[in-house]
Tab-separated table of C-alpha atoms and ligand atoms in Angstrom:
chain	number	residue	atom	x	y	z
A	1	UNK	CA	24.093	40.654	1.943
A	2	UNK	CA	27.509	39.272	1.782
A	3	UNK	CA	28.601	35.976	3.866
A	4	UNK	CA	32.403	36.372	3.857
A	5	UNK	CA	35.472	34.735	4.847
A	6	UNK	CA	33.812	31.294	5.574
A	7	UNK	CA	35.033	27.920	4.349
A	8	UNK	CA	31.914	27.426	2.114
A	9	UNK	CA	30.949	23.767	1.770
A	10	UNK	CA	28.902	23.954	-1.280
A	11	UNK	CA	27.777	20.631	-2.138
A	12	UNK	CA	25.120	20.520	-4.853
A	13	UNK	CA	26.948	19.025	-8.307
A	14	UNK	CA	30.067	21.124	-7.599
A	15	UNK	CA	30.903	19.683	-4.145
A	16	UNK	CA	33.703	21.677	-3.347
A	17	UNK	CA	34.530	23.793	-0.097
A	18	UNK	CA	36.038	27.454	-1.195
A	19	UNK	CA	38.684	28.649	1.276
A	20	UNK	CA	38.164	32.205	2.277
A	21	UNK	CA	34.719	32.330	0.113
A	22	UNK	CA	31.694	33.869	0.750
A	23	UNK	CA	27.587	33.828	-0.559
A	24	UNK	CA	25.847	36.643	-1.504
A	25	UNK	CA	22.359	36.537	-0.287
A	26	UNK	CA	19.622	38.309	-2.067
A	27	UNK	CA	15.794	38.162	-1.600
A	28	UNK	CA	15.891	35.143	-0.144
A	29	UNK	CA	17.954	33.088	-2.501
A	30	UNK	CA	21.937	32.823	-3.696
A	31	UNK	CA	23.008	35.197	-6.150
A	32	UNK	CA	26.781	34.787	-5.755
A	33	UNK	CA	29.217	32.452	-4.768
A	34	UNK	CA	32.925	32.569	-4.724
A	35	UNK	CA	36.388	34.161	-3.172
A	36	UNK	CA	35.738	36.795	-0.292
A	37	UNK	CA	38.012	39.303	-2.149
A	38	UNK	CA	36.003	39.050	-5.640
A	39	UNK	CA	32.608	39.313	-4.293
A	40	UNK	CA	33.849	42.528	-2.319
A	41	UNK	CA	35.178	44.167	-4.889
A	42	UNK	CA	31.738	43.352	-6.811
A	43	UNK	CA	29.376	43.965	-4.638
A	44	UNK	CA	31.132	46.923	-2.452
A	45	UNK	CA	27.703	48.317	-1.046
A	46	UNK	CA	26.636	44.997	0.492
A	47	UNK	CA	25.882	44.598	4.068
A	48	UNK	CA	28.784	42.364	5.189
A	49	UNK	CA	28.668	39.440	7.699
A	50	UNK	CA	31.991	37.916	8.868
A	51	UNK	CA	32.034	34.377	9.059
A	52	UNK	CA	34.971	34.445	10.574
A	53	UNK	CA	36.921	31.536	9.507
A	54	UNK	CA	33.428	29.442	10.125
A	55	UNK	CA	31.947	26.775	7.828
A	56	UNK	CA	29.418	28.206	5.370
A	57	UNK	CA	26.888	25.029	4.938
A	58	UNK	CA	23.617	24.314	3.078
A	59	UNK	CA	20.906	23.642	6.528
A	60	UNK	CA	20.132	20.022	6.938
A	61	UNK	CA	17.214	18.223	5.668
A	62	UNK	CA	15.217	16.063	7.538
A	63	UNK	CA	13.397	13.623	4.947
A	64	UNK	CA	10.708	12.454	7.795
A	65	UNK	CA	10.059	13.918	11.588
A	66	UNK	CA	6.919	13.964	14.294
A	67	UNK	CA	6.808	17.209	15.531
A	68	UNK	CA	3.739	15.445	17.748
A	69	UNK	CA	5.969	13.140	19.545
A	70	UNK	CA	7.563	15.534	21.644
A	71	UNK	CA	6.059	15.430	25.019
A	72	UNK	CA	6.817	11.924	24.867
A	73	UNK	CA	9.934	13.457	26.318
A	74	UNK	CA	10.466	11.526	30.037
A	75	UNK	CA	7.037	10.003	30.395
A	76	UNK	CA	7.171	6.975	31.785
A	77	UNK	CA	4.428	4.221	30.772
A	78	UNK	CA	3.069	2.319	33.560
A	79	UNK	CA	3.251	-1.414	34.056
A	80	UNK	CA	5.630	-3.574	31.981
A	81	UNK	CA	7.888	-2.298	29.307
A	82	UNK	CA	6.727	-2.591	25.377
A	83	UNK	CA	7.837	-6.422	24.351
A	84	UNK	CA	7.413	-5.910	20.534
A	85	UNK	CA	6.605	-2.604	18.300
A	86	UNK	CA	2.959	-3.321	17.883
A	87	UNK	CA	3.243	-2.474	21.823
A	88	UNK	CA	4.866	0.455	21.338
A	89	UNK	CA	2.440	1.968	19.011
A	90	UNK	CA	-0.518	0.817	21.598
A	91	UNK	CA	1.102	2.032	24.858
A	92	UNK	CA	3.017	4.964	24.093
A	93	UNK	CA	2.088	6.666	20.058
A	94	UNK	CA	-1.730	5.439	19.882
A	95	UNK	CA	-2.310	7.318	23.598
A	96	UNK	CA	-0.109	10.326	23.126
A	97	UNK	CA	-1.250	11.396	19.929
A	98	UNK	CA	-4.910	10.682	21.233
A	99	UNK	CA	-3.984	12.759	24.132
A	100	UNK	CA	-3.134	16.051	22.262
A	101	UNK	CA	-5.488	19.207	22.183
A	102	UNK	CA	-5.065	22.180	19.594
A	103	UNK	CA	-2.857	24.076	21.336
A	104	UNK	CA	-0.643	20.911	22.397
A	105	UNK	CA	-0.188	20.841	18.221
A	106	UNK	CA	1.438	24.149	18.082
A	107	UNK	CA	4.023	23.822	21.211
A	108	UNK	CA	4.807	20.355	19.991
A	109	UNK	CA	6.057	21.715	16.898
A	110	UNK	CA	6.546	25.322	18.051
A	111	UNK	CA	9.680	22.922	20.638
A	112	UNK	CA	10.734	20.946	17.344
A	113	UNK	CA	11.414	24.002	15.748
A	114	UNK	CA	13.332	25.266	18.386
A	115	UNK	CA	15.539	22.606	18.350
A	116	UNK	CA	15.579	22.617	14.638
A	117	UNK	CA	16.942	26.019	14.348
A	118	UNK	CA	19.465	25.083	17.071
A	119	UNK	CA	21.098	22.610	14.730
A	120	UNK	CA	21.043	24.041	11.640
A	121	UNK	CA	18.198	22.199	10.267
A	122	UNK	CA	16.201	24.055	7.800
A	123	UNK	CA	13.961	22.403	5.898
A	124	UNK	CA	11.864	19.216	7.347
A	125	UNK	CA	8.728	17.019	6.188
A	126	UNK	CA	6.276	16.331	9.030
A	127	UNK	CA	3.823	13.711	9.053
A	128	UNK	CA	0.973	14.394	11.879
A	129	UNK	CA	-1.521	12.756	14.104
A	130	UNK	CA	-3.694	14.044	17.114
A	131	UNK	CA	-7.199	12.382	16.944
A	132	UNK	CA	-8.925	14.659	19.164
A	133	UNK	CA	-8.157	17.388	17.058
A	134	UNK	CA	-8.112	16.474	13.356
A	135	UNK	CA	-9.811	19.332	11.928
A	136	UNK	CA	-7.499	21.902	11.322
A	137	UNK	CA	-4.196	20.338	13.087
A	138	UNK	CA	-2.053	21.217	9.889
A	139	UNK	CA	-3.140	24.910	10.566
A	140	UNK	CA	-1.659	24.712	14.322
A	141	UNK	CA	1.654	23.172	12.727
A	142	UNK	CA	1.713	25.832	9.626
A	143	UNK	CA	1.450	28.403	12.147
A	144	UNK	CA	4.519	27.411	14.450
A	145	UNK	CA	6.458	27.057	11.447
A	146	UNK	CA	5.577	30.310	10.014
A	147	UNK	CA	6.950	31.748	13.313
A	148	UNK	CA	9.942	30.040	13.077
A	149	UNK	CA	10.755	31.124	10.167
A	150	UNK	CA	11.508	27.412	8.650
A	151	UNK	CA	10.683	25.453	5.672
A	152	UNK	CA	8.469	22.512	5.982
A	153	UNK	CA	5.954	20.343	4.247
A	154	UNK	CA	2.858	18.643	6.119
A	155	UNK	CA	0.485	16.104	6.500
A	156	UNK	CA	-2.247	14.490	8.090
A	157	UNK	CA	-2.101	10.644	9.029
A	158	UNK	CA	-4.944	8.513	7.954
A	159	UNK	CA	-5.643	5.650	9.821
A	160	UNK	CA	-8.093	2.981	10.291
A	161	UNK	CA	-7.165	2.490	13.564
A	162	UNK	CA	-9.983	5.126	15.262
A	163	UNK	CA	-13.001	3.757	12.830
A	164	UNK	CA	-14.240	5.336	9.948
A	165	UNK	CA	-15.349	8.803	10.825
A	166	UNK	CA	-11.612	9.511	12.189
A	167	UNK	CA	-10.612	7.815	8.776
A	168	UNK	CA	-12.383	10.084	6.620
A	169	UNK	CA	-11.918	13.250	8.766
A	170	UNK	CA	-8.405	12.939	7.902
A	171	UNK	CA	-8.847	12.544	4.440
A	172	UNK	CA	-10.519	16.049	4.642
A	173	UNK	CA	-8.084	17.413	6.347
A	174	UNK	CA	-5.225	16.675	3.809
A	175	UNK	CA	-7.188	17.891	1.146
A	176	UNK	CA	-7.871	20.557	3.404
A	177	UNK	CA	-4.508	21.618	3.506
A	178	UNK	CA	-3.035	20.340	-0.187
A	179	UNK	CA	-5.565	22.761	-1.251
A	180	UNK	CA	-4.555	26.025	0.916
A	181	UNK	CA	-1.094	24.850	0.490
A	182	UNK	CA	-1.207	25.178	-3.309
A	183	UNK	CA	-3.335	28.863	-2.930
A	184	UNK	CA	-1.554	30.248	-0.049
A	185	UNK	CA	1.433	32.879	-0.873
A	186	UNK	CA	3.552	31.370	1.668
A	187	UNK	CA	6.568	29.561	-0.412
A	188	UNK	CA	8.025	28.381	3.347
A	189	UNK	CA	5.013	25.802	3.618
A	190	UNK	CA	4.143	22.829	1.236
A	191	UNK	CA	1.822	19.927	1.808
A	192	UNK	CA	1.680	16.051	1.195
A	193	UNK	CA	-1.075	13.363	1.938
A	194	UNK	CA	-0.178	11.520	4.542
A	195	UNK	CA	-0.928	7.825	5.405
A	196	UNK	CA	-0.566	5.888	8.641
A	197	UNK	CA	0.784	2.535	7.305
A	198	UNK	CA	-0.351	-0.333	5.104
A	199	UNK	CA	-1.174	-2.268	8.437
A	200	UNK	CA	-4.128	0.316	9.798
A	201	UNK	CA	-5.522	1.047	6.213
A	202	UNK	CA	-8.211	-1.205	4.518
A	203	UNK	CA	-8.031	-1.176	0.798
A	204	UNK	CA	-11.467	0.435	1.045
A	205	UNK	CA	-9.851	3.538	2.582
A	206	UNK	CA	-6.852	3.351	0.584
A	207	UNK	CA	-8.535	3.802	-2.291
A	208	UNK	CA	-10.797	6.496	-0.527
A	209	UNK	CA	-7.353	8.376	-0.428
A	210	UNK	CA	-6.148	8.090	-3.836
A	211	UNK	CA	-9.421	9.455	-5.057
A	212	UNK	CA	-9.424	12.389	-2.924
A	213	UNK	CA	-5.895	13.000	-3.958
A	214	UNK	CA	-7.019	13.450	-7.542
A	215	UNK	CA	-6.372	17.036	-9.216
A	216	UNK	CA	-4.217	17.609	-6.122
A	217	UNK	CA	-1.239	16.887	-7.767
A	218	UNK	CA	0.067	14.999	-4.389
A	219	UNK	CA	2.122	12.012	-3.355
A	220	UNK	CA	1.649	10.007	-0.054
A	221	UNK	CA	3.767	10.229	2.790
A	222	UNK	CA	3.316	6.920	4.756
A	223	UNK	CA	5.030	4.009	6.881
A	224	UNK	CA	5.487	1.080	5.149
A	225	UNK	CA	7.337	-2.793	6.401
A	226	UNK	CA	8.847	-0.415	9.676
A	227	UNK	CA	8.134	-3.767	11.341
A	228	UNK	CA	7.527	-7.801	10.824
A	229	UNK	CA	4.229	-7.202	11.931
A	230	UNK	CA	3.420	-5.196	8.539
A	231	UNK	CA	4.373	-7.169	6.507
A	232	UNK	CA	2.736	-10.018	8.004
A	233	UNK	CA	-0.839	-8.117	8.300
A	234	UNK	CA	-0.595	-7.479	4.864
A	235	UNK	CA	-0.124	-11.192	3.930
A	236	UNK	CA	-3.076	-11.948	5.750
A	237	UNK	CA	-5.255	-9.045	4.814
A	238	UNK	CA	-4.391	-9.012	0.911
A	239	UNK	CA	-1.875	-11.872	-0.117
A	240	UNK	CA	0.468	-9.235	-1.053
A	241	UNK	CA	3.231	-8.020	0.582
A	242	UNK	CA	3.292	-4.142	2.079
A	243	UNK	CA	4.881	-2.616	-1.052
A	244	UNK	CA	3.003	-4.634	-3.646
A	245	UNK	CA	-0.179	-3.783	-2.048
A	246	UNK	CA	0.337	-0.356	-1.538
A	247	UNK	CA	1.684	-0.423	-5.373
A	248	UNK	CA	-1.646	-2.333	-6.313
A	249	UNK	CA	-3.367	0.670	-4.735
A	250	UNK	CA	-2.243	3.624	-6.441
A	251	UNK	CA	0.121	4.707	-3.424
A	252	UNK	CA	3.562	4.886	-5.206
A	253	UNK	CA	5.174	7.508	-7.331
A	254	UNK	CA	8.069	10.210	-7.381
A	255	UNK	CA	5.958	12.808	-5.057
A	256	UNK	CA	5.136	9.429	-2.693
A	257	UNK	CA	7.596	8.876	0.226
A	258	UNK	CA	7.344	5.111	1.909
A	259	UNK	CA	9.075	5.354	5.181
A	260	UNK	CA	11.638	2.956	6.809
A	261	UNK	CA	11.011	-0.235	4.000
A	262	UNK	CA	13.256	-2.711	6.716
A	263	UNK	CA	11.353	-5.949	5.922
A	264	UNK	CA	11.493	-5.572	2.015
A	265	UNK	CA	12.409	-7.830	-0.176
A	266	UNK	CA	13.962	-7.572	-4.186
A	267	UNK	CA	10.513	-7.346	-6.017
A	268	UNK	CA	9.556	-4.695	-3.253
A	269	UNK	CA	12.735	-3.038	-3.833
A	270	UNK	CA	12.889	-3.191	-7.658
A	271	UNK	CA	8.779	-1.596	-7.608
A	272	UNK	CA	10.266	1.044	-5.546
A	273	UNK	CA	12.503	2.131	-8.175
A	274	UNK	CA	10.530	1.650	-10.916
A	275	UNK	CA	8.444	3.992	-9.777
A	276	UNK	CA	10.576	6.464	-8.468
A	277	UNK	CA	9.359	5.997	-4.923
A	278	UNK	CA	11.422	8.192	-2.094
A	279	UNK	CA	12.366	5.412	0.907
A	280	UNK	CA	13.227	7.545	4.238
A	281	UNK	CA	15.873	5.541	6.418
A	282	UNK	CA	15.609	6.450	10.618
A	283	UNK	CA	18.350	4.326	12.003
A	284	UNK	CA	17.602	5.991	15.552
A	285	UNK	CA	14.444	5.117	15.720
A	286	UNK	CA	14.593	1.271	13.917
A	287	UNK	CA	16.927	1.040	16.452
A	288	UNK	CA	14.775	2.232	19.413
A	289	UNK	CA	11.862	-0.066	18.448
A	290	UNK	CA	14.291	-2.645	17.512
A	291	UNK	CA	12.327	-3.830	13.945
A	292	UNK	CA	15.864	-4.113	12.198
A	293	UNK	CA	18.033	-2.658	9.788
A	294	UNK	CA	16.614	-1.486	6.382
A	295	UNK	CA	18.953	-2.618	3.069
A	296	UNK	CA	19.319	0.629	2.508
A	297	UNK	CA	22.911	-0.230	0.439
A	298	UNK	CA	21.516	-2.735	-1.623
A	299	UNK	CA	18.796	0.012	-2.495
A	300	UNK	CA	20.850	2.837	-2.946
A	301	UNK	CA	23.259	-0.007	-5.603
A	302	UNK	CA	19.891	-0.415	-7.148
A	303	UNK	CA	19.036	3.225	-7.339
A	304	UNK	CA	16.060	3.482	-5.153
A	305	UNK	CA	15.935	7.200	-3.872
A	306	UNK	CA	16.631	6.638	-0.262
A	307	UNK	CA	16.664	10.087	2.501
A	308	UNK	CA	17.550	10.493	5.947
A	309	UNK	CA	15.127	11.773	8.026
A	310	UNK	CA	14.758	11.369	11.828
A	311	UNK	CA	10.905	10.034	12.765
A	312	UNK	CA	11.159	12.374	15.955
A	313	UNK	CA	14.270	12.044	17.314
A	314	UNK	CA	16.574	15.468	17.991
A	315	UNK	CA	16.547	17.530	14.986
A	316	UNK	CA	20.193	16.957	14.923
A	317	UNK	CA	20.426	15.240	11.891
A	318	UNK	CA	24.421	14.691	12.312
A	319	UNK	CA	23.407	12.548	15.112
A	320	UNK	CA	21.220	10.702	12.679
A	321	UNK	CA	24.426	10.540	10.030
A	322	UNK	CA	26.383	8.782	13.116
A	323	UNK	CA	23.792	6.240	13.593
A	324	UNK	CA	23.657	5.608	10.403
A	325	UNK	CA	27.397	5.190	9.468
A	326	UNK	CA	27.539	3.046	12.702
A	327	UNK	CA	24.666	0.656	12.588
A	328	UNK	CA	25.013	-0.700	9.428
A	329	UNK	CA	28.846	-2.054	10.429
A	330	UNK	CA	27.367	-3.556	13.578
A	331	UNK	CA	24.365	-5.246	12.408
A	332	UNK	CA	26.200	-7.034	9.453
A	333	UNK	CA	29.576	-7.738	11.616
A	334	UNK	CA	31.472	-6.126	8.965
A	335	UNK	CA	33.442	-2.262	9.411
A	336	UNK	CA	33.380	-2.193	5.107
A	337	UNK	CA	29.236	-1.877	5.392
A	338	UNK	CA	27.737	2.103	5.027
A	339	UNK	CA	31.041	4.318	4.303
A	340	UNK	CA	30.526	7.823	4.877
A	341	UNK	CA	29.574	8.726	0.822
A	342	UNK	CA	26.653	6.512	1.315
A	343	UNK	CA	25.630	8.621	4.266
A	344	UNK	CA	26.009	11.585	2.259
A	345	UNK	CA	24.401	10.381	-0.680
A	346	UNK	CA	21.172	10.012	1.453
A	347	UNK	CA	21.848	13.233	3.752
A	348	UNK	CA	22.862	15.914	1.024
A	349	UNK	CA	22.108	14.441	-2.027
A	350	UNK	CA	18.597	12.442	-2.190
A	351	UNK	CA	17.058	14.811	0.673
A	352	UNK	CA	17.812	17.917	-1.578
A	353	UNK	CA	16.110	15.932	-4.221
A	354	UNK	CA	13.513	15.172	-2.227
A	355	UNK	CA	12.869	18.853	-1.206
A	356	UNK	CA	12.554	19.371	-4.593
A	357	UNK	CA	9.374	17.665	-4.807
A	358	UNK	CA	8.009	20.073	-2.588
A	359	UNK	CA	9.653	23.150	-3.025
A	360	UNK	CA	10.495	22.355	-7.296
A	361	UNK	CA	11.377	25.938	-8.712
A	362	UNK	CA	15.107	26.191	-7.276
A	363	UNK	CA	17.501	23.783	-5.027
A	364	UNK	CA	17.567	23.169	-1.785
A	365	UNK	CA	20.940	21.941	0.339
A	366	UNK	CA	23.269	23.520	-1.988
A	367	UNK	CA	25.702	26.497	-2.071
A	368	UNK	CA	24.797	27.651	-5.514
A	369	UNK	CA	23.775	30.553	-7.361
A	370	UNK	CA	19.768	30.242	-8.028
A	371	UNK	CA	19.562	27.989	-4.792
A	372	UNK	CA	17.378	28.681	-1.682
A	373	UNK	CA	19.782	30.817	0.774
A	374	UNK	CA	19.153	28.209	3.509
A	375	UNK	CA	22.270	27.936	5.163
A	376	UNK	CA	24.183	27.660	8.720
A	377	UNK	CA	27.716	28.686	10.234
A	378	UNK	CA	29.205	25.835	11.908
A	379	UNK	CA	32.350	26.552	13.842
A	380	UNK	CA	34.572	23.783	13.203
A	381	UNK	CA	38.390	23.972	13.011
A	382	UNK	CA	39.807	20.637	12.374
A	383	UNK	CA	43.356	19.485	13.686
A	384	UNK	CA	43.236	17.881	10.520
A	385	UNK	CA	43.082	18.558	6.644
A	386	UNK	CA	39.915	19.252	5.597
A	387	UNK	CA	38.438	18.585	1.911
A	388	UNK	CA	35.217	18.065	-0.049
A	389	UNK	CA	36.790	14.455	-0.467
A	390	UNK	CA	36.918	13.434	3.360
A	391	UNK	CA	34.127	16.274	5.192
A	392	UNK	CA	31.713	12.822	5.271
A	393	UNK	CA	33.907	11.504	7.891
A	394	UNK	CA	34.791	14.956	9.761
A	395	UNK	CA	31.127	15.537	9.885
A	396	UNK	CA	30.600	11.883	11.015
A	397	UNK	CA	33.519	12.213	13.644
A	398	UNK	CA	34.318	15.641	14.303
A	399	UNK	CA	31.027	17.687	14.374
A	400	UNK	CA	29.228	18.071	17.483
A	401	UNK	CA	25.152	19.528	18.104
A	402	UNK	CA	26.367	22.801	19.501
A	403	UNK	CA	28.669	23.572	16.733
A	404	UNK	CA	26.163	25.683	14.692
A	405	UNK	CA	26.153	29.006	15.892
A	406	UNK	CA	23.691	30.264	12.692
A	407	UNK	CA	20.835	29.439	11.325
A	408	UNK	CA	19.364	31.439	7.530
A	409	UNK	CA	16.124	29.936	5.786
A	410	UNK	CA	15.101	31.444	2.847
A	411	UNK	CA	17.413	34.531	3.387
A	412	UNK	CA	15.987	35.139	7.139
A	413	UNK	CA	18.597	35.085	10.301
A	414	UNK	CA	17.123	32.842	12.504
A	415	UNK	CA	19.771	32.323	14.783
A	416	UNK	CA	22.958	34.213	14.574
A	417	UNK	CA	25.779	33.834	17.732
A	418	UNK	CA	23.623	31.021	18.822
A	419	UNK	CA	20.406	33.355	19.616
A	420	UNK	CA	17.178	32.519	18.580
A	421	UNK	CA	15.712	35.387	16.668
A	422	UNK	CA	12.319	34.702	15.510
A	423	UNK	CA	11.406	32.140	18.244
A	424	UNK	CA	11.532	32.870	22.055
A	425	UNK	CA	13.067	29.506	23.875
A	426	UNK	CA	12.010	30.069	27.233
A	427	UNK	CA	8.220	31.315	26.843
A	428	UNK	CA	7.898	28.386	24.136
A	429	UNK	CA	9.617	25.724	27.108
A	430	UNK	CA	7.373	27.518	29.682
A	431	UNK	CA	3.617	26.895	28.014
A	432	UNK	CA	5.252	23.595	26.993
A	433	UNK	CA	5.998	22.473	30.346
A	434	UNK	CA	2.177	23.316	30.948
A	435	UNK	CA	0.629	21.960	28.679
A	436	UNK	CA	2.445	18.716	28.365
A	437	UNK	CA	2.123	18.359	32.049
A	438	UNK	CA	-1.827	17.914	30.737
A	439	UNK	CA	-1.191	15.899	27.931
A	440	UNK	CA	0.546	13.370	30.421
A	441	UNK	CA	-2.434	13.285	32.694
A	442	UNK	CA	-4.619	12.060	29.776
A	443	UNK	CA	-2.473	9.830	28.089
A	444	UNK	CA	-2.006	8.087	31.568
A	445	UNK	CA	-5.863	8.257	31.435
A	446	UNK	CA	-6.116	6.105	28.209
A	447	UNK	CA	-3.794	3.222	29.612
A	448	UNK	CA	-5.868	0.002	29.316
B	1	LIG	ZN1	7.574	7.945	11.435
């Protein structure tokens, strides 16, 4: 298949955007990229799509999502508002997730995806919790995103938190998973072992987890200094701060991704690159639960792999770029702090290398021959000029969530002229509506 007359935004180590290009798509991955009129006259029997004077773009990454936390959507906790984010995680994340049922799993996801498609997002790393339903969750999740038609890797939160037999059951679960993940045929799905955060894990249980992970050729996915409180509970529990103790542990590596690292300091930071550690920055949601800003600049300076993922919020990850780009200036008083490269450095750049880790044999988020045909079609026609050098800020500025009117992973139309192909909106929204209607009742149920 031929993608033609398109502005193709490549990025990838060439970073250019071809006027009048197009891809060639075949089996799944790029076999061609260059002027409309060439690949024609190459490739005359090719189906041929018309792009119609739309971007061509690699589909976003999201480094780190929840498809759990959806149904959070509107519910209102009773009695006073969360003061701090330990209070958060008590009233609102440690009673929804404890709330959800198998089928909750799926629609949770199965309405992430949805919205994922819907934005052009194409490949995202999920890190899972639903306590009632351990056994098996990943399955539910695997299942949705096999329907969708979208590339994700998964994994199962262990926790302290619900004692030792929820502990261990979702050590087995992970392994559960890593292990079908590495047999199965399915090159869409991939598979991590996922953590909840340094301050619900005893060392005991930590070190329960990096045994099981042996021979599974696995990082960790976990939380780590999102708040004060983390850092201080691993004072008191070890003498250590979060990332020397997790370090201490076994928990760091290149496959390992430590999520949000706000409250870390230069030895924390400098461990993190000398191992090769993936940070995940969620502006929206530090924001949100208000546990600060993350020196995400001083790390990226240092060379510390940092990604942008979204912990949950829309799957719009341009919304996540704005935060980003905007935050940054605020919180340090100065309009010089997070220009738009640094945004895309973490977007395009370390997220692709990140995907990588899961899905190594080809890229991902680039418009290359060899790469993963994951792309979108973003109709975008700037009153300005528009150039590889300045597309961070006309993404930052210009692009809006309903500008992607496509959606390809791995080759697959998923959405083309804004219609959902693989996924049906309205049946998913309707069983949805049900079953988080449910999921309400009990989580109001578990309110101390
Ligand atoms: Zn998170």
């Amino acid at each position: 298949m031929l993608i033609s007359n398109g502005r193709i935004v490549t990025f990838g180590a060439a970073n250019e955007i071809i006027e009048n290009g197009a891809v060639r798509v075949e089996e799944g991955v790029i076999s061609a990229v260059g002027d409309t009129e060439s690949l024609r006259a190459a490739y005359p029997d090719d189906e041929v799509v018309d792009a119609r004077g739309q971007l061509v773009m690699p589909g976003n990454i999201c480094a780190h999502t929840h498809f759990y936390g959806a149904f959070a959507r509107g519910m209102a906790i009773p009695g006073d508002p969360p003061r701090d984010f330990p209070e958060i995680l008590g009233k609102l994340w440690w009673k929804l997730d404890r709330a959800l049922l198998e089928e909750d799993v799926k629609y949770s996801a199965l309405v992430c995806l949805v919205d994922a498609i819907k934005h052009g997002t194409t490949t995202l790393i999920d890190h899972h919790a639903s306590p009632s339903a351990i056994a098996g969750s990943l399955d539910q999740i695997a299942e949705a995103v096999t329907e969708a038609g979208l590339r994700a890797s998964l994994c199962y939160e262990v926790t302290d938190r619900n004692g030792p037999e929820e502990a261990q059951a979702g050590i087995e679960e992970n392994v559960r998973f890593l292990r079908a993940a590495q047999e199965d045929t399915d090159p869409l799905l991939a598979a991590s072992f996922g953590l909840h955060a340094s301050l619900t894990l005893s060392d005991e249980t930590l070190a329960h987890c990096v045994s099981a992970a042996q021979g599974l050729d696995t990082g960790f996915h976990i939380h780590a200094a999102e708040g004060i409180s983390d850092e201080d509970d691993s004072l008191r529990k070890s003498g250590k701060r979060v990332v020397e103790r997790l370090h201490d542990a076994g928990i760091l590596g290149p496959k390992s991704i430590l999520v949000h690292c706000v409250h870390v300091d230069a030895w924390e930071m400098e461990l993190l690159r000398d191992t090769g550690t993936w940070v995940t920055h969620q502006p929206r949601s530090n924001m949100n639960n208000a546990v600060g800003v993350a020196p995400v600049e001083t790390m990226l300076r240092g060379g510390v792999k940092v990604g942008l993922g979204n912990d949950g919020f829309s799957n719009n990850m341009w919304a996540e770029w704005k935060a980003a780009y905007l935050v940054h200036k605020l919180w340090h008083g100065d309009p010089r702090r997070m220009g738009g490269y640094d945004v895309m450095q973490m977007a395009v750049g370390n997220n692709a290398s990140l995907a990588r880790v899961f899905w190594p044999n080809r890229p991902t988020g680039e418009i290359s021959p060899g790469a993963h045909a994951d792309l979108m079609l973003v109709d975008y026609h700037p009153f300005t000029e528009l150039t590889a050098g300045n597309l961070p800020w006309h993404i930052l500025f210009g692009f809006e969530a309903d500008a992607v009117t496509a959606t390809m992973c791995a080759g697959r139309w998923l959405m083309r002229e804004r219609r959902l192909l693989t996924l049906d909106e309205a049946d998913i929204a309707a069983r949805a509506r049900e079953l988080s209607a449910k999921v309400w009742e009990r989580t109001l149920a578990l309110q101390d």
